[in-house]
XYZ file of C-alpha atoms in Angstrom:
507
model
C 59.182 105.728 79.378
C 61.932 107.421 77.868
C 59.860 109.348 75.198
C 57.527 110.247 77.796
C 58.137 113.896 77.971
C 57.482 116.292 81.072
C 53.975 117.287 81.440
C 53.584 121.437 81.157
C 53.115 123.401 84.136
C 49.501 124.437 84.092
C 49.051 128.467 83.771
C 48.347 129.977 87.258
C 49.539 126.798 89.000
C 52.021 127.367 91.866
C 56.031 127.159 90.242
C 58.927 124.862 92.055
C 60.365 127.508 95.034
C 63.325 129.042 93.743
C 66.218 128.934 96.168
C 67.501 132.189 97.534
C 70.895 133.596 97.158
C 72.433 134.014 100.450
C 72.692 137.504 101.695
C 75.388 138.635 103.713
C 76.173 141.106 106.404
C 78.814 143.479 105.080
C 79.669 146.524 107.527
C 81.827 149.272 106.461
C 84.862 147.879 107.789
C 84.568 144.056 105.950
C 86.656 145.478 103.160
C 89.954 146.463 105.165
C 89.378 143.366 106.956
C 89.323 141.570 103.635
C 92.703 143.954 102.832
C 93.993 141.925 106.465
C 92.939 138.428 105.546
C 94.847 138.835 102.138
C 98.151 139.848 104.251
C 97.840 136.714 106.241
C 97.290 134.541 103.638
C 100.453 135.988 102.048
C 102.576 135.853 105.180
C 100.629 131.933 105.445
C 102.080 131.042 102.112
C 105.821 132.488 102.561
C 106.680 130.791 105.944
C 104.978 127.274 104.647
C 107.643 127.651 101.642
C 110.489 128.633 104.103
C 112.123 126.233 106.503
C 110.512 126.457 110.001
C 111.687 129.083 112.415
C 110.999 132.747 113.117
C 108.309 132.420 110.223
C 106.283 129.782 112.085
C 105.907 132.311 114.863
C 105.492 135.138 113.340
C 102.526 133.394 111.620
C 100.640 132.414 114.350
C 100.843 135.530 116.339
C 99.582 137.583 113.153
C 96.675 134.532 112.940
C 95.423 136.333 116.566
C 96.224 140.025 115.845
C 93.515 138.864 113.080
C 91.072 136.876 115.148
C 91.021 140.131 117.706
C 89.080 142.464 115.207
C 87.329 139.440 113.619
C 85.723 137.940 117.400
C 86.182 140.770 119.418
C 88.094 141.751 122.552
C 85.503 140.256 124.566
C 85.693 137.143 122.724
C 88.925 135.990 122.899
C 89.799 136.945 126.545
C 86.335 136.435 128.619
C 86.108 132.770 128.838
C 89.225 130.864 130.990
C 89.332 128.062 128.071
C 89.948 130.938 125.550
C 92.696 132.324 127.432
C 94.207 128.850 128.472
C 93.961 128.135 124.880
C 95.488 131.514 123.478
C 98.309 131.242 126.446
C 99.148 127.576 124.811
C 99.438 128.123 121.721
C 101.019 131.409 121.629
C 103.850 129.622 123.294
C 103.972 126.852 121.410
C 104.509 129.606 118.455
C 107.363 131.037 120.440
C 108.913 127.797 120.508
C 109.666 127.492 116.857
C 111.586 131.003 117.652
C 114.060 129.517 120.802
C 114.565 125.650 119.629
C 115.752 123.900 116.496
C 114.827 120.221 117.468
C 113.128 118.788 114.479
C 110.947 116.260 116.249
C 109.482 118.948 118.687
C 109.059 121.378 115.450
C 106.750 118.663 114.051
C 104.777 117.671 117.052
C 104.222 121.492 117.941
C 103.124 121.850 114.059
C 100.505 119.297 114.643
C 99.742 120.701 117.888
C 98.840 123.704 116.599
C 97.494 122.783 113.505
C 94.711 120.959 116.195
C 94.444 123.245 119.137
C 94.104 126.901 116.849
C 91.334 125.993 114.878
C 89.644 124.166 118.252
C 90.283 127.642 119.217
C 88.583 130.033 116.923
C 86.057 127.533 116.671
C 85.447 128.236 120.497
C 84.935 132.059 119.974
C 81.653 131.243 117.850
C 78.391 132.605 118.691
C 75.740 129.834 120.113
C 76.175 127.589 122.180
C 79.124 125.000 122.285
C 80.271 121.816 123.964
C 81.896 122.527 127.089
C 85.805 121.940 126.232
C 86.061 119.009 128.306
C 83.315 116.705 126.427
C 85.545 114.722 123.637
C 82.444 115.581 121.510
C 83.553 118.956 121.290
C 86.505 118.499 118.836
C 84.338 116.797 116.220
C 81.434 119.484 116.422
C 84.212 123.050 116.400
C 86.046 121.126 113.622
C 82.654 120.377 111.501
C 81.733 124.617 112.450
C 85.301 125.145 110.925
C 84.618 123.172 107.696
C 81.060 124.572 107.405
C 83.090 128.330 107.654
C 85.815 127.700 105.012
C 83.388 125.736 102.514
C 80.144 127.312 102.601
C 80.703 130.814 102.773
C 82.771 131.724 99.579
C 80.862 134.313 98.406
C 81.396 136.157 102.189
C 84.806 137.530 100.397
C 83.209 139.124 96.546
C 80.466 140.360 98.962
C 82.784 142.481 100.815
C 84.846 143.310 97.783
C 81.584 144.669 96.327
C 80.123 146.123 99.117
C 81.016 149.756 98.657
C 80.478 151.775 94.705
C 82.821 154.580 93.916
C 86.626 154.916 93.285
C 87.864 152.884 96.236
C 86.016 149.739 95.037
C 87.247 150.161 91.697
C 90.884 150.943 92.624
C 90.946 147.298 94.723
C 88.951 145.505 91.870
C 91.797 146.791 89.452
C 94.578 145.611 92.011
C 93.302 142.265 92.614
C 92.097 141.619 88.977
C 96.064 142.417 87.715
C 97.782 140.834 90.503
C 95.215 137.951 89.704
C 96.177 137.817 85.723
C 99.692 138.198 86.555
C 99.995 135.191 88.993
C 97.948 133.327 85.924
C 100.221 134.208 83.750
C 103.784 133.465 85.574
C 101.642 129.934 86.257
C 100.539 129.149 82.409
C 103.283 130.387 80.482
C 105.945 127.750 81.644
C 103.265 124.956 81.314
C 102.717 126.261 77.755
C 106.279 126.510 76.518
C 107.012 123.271 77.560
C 103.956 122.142 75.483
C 105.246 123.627 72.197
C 108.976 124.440 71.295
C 107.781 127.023 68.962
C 106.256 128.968 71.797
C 109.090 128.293 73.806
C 111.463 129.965 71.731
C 109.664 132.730 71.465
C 108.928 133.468 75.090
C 111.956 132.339 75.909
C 113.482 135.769 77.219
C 109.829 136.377 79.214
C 109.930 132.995 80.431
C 113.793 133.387 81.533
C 112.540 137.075 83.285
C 109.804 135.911 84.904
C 111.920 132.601 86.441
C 114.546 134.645 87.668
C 112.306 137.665 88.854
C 108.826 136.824 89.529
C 108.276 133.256 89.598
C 108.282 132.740 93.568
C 106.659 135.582 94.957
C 104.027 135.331 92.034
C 103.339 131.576 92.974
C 102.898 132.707 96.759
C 100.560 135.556 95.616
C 98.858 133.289 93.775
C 98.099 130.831 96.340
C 97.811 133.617 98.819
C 94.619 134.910 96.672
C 93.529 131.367 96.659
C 93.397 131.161 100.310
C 92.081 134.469 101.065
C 87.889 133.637 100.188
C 88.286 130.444 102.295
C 90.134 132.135 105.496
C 87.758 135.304 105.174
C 84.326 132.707 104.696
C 85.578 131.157 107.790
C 86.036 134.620 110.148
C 82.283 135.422 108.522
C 81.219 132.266 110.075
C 82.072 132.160 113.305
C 80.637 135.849 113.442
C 77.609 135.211 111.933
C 76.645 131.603 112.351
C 75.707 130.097 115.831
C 76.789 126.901 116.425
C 74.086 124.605 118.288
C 75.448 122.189 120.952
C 74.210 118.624 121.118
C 72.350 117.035 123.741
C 74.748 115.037 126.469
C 73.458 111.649 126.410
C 75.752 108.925 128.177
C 74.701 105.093 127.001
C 75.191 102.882 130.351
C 75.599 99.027 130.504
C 75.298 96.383 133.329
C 78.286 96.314 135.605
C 78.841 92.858 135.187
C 80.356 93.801 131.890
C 82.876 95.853 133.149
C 83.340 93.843 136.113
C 83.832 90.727 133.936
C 86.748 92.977 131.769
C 88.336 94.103 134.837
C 88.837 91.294 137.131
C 90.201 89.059 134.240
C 92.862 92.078 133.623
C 93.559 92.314 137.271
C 94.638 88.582 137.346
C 96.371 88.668 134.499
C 99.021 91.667 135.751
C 98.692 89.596 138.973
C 100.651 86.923 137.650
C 102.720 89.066 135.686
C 103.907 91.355 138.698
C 104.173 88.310 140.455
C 106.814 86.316 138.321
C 108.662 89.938 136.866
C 109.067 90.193 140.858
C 112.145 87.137 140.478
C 113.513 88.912 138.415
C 113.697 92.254 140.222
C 114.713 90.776 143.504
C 116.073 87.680 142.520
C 119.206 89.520 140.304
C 121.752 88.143 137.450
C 122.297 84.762 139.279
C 118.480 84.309 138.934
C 118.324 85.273 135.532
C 120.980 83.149 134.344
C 119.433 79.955 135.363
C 116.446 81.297 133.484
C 118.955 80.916 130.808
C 118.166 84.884 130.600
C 121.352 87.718 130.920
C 120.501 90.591 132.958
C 121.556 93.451 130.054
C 119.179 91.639 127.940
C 116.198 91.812 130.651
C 116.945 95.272 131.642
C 116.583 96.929 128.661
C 113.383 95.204 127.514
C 110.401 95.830 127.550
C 109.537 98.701 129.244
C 107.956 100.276 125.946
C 105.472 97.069 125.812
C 104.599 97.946 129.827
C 103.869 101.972 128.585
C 101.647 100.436 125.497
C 99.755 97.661 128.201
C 99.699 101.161 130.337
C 97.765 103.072 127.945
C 95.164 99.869 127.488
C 94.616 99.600 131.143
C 93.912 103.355 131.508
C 91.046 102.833 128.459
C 89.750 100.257 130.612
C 89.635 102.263 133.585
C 88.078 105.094 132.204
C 85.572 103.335 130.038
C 84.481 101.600 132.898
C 84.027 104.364 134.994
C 81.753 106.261 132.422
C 79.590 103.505 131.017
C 78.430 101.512 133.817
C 75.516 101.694 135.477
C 76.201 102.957 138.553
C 73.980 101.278 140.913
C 74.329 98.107 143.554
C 76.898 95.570 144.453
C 78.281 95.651 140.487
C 78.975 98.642 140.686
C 81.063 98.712 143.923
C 82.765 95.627 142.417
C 84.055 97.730 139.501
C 85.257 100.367 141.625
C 87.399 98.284 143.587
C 88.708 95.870 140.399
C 88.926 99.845 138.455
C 91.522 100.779 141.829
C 92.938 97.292 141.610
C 93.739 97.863 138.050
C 95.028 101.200 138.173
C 97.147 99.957 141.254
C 99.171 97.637 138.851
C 99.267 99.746 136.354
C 101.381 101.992 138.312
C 103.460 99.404 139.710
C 104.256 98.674 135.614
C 105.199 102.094 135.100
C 107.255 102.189 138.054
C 108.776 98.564 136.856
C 109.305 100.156 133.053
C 111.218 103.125 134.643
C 113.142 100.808 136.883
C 114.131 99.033 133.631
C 114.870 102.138 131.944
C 117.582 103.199 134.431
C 119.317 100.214 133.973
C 119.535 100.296 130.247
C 120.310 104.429 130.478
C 123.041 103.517 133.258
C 124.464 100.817 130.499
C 124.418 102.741 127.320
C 123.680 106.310 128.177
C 120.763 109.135 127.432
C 118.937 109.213 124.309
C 116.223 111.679 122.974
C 113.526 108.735 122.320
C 115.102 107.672 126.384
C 114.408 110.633 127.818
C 111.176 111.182 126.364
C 109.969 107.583 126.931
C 110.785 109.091 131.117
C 108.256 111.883 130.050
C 105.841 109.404 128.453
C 105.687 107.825 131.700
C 104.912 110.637 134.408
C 102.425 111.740 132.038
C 100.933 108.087 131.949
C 101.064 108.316 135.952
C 99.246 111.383 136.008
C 96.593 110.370 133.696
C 96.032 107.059 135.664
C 95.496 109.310 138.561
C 93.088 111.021 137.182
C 91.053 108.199 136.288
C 90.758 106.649 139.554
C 89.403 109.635 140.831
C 86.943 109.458 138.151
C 86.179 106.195 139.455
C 85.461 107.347 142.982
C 83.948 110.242 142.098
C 81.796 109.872 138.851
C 80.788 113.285 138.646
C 83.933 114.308 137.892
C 84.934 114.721 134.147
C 88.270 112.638 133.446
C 88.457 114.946 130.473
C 88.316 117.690 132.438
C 91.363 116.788 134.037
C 93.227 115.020 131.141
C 93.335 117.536 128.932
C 94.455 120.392 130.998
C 97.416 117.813 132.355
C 98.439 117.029 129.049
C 98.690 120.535 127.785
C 100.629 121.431 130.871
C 102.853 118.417 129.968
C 103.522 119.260 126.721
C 104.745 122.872 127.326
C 107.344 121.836 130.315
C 108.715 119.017 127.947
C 109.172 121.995 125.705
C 111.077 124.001 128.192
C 113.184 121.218 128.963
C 116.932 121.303 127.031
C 116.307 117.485 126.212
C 119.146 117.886 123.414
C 121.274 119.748 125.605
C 121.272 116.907 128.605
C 121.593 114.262 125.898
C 124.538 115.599 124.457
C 126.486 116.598 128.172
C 125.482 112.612 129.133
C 127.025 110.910 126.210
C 130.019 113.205 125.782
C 130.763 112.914 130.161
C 130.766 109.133 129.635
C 132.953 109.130 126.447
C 135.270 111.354 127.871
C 135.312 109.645 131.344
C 135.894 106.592 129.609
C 132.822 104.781 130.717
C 131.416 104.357 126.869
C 134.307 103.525 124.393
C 132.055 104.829 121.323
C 130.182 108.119 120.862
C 128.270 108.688 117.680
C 128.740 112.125 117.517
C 126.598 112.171 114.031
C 123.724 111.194 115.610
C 123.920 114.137 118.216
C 125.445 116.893 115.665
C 122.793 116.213 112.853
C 119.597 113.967 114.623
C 119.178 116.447 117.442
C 118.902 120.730 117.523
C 121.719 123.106 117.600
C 121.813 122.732 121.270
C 124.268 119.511 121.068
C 127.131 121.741 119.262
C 128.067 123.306 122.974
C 128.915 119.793 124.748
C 130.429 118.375 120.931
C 132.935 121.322 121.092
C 134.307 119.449 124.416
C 135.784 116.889 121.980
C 139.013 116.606 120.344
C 138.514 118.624 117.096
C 140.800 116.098 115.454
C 139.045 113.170 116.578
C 138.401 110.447 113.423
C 134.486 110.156 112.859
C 135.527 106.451 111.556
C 135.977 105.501 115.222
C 131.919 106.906 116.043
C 129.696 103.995 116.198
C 127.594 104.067 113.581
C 128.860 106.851 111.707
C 128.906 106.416 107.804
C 131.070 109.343 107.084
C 134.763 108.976 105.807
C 137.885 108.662 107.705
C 139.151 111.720 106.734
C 136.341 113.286 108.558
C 136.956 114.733 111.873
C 134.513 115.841 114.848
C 135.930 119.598 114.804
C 134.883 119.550 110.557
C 131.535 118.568 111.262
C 131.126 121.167 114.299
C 131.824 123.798 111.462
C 129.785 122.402 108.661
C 127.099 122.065 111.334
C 127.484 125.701 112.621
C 127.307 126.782 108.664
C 123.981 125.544 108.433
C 123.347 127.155 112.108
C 124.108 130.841 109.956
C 122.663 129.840 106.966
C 119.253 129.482 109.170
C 119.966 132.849 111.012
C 120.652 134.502 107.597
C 117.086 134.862 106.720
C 114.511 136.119 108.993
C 111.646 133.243 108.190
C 114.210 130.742 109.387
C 116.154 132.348 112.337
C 115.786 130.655 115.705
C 117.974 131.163 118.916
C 119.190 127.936 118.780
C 120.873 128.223 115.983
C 121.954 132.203 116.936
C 123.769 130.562 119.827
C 125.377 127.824 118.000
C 126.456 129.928 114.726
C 128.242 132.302 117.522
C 129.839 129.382 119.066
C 132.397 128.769 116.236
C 133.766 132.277 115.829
């Protein structure tokens, strides 16, 4: 078979379909908006290489001054999820401008590295998946993809739209700026590939390092991004996204039922015996061969986790069963059992929690785990009334709740009351230790106001768990930690009010 060779196409005879290059819709205006695209990419690249602050925000708002032209006025404000959606994350943006706490600078980052792109996705022509079908992140994500992959060419179509001067004056631009970003790229990699060559580039390498080298690496990479941002904007003008048909797969009750009531006498018994404990106090305990610190300040992160599981089951059970006869009333009332207990945990994990916070003080991952647990609560609600009334969309409920959640954590000075409650029971004298390195450098600038309440000449050697030397002292730290406060301030990309506030605190 191998030397067979491929039979001639017989004259006349029809010829394989040749595929046809895709056309695209260029108005007059795709060029400028090609001009925009670049600028974003640029100001993309510069705050990713800076560290987070004023950049971050700046970033996202100039992402929406270029979705507006790109979707439309209409667009963007008509529907209530679009507005909810711009509201959130415009704020979230404006957080990275007011706070400096590093955990809530990631989170937010992968917030609304989620929520903008389920965003523009929204704004597509066609027909979607309403916002509250889980379906609907999977389908605007896969429309996103399609946009930034498969449309490429959207961005040389627009450069070459237009004939005369002004398309040959941007060619020129783009095609140097282009060459000279490949250039400050190569040459480096090719002098250290030949010593020769490096000594006698040597003065152009040394020029270009000292001159050129960063902003031509962001230019670079901002010309890089530019076709895949702009073949994204093209598709969500120009390609209608088709929503998938809403089929729900039910089983028997029984299932459910069978799931449910052997969870419900599980927690039973569990309620049941942590009940001794709760009422029955130390002396209990300490026949248990148990102490009471050591109860108190366990578990209540297993009884969030078990929280979580039950409210699966809860939900899950409410959407797949078949919602017919005697089964079906039986998982309602083992779904309302279930979520009954689980709320008793939660309220039995925050018990816990105020013991070991009354024993050892606040903490960030304390404080939050109180958050965690009102927003477990709420959820849990939510899902019972899904129970009771199945034509209600849990989702629908969820995900507005956990958006609103999210922003008043933000607005909440969690550093701030940390800091006030360890430094009020060192100085009262109800904790002998304060680890003042774990609230100067661990949490935002917002800790610097209550650490400035301390003894400037108090020995970090005494701090629990400090690592520093003795010769260190808590007023030394303040200042080194209100140098990096204006070191942050000094540069636009980086400056935050947190650290405004704190660099001002010092002088």
């Amino acid at each position: 078979m191998d030397n067979m060779e491929k039979a001639p196409v017989p004259e006349g005879a029809a010829q394989p379909a040749q595929k046809a290059p895709r056309i695209y819709e260029i108005t007059p205006g795709s060029r400028i908006f090609l001009a925009g695209t670049l600028a974003f990419c640029l100001l993309l690249v510069n705050a990713v290489f800076w560290p987070w602050g004023m950049g971050n925000t700046v970033t996202v708002f100039a992402w929406y001054i270029l979705l507006l032209p790109a979707m439309g006025r209409e667009a963007l404000f008509r529907r209530r999820e679009s507005r909810v959606l711009l509201t959130v994350n415009l704020l979230l943006a404006v957080s990275y401008a007011l706070t400096s706490n590093p955990l809530f600078r990631l989170w937010n980052f992968l917030a609304l590295a989620l929520l903008v792109p389920v965003h523009a996705a929204s704004l597509a022509d066609g027909e979607l998946l309403p916002w509250w079908r889980p379906a609907m992140l999977w389908e605007r994500l896969g429309l996103l993809c399609r946009g930034v992959f498969c449309h490429l060419g959207a961005a040389p179509a627009a450069l070459s739209a237009e004939r005369g001067k002004k398309r040959l004056s941007l060619t020129v631009v783009l095609g140097a700026a282009s060459a000279l970003a490949l250039v400050s790229v190569l040459l480096p990699i090719l002098a250290s590939a030949d010593a020769l060559f490096a000594a006698a580039t040597r003065g152009l390498t040394e020029f270009i390092r000292l001159h050129f080298a960063r902003g031509l690496w962001k230019l670079f990479w901002g010309l890089v991004l530019t076709p895949f941002v702009f073949g994204m904007l093209y598709c969500l003008r120009h390609v209608p996204a088709k929503a998938g048909k809403h089929v729900i797969y039910t089983v028997d009750g029984a299932l459910f039922a069978i799931i449910l009531g052997a969870l419900d006498a599980l927690y039973l018994l569990f309620l049941a015996v942590q009940s001794a404990g709760l009422f029955g106090g130390p002396e209990y305990l300490a026949r248990q061969g148990i102490s009471y610190a050591d109860w108190a300040r366990s578990g209540f992160f297993q009884m969030v986790g078990v929280t979580i599981v039950n409210l699966a089951a809860a939900a899950a059970a409410a959407t797949f069963s078949q919602q017919e006869g005697r089964r079906w009333r039986a998982v309602r009332i083992l779904a309302t059992a279930l979520t009954g207990e689980s709320l008793v945990l939660l309220a039995s994990a925050a018990w816990r929690m105020t013991l070991y916070v009354s024993a050892y003080g606040l903490s960030f991952k304390r404080l939050m785990t109180y958050w965690g647990m009102v927003m477990m609560a709420l959820f849990l609600l939510a899902a019972l009334e899904k129970v009771w009334r199945p034509d209600r969309s849990f989702c629908r409920r969820a995900f507005p709740l956990a958006l609103a959640g999210w922003l008043v954590i933000n607005c909440v000075p969690v550093d701030y009351l940390v800091a006030k409650n360890q430094v009020d029971r060192y100085l009262s004298g109800e904790s002998p230790t304060l680890s003042v390195h774990y609230l100067a450098y661990s949490l935002s600038y917002d800790t610097l106001s209550q650490l400035a309440r301390l003894d400037p000449e108090l020995p970090l050697a005494v701090c629990e768990g400090d690592w520093w030397d003795s010769q260190k002292t808590a007023g030394s730290l303040l200042e080194s930690r209100r140098q990096q406060a204006r070191a942050d301030c000094a540069d636009w990309r980086s400056w935050n009010l947190s650290a405004c506030l704190a660099a001002g605190q010092g002088r």
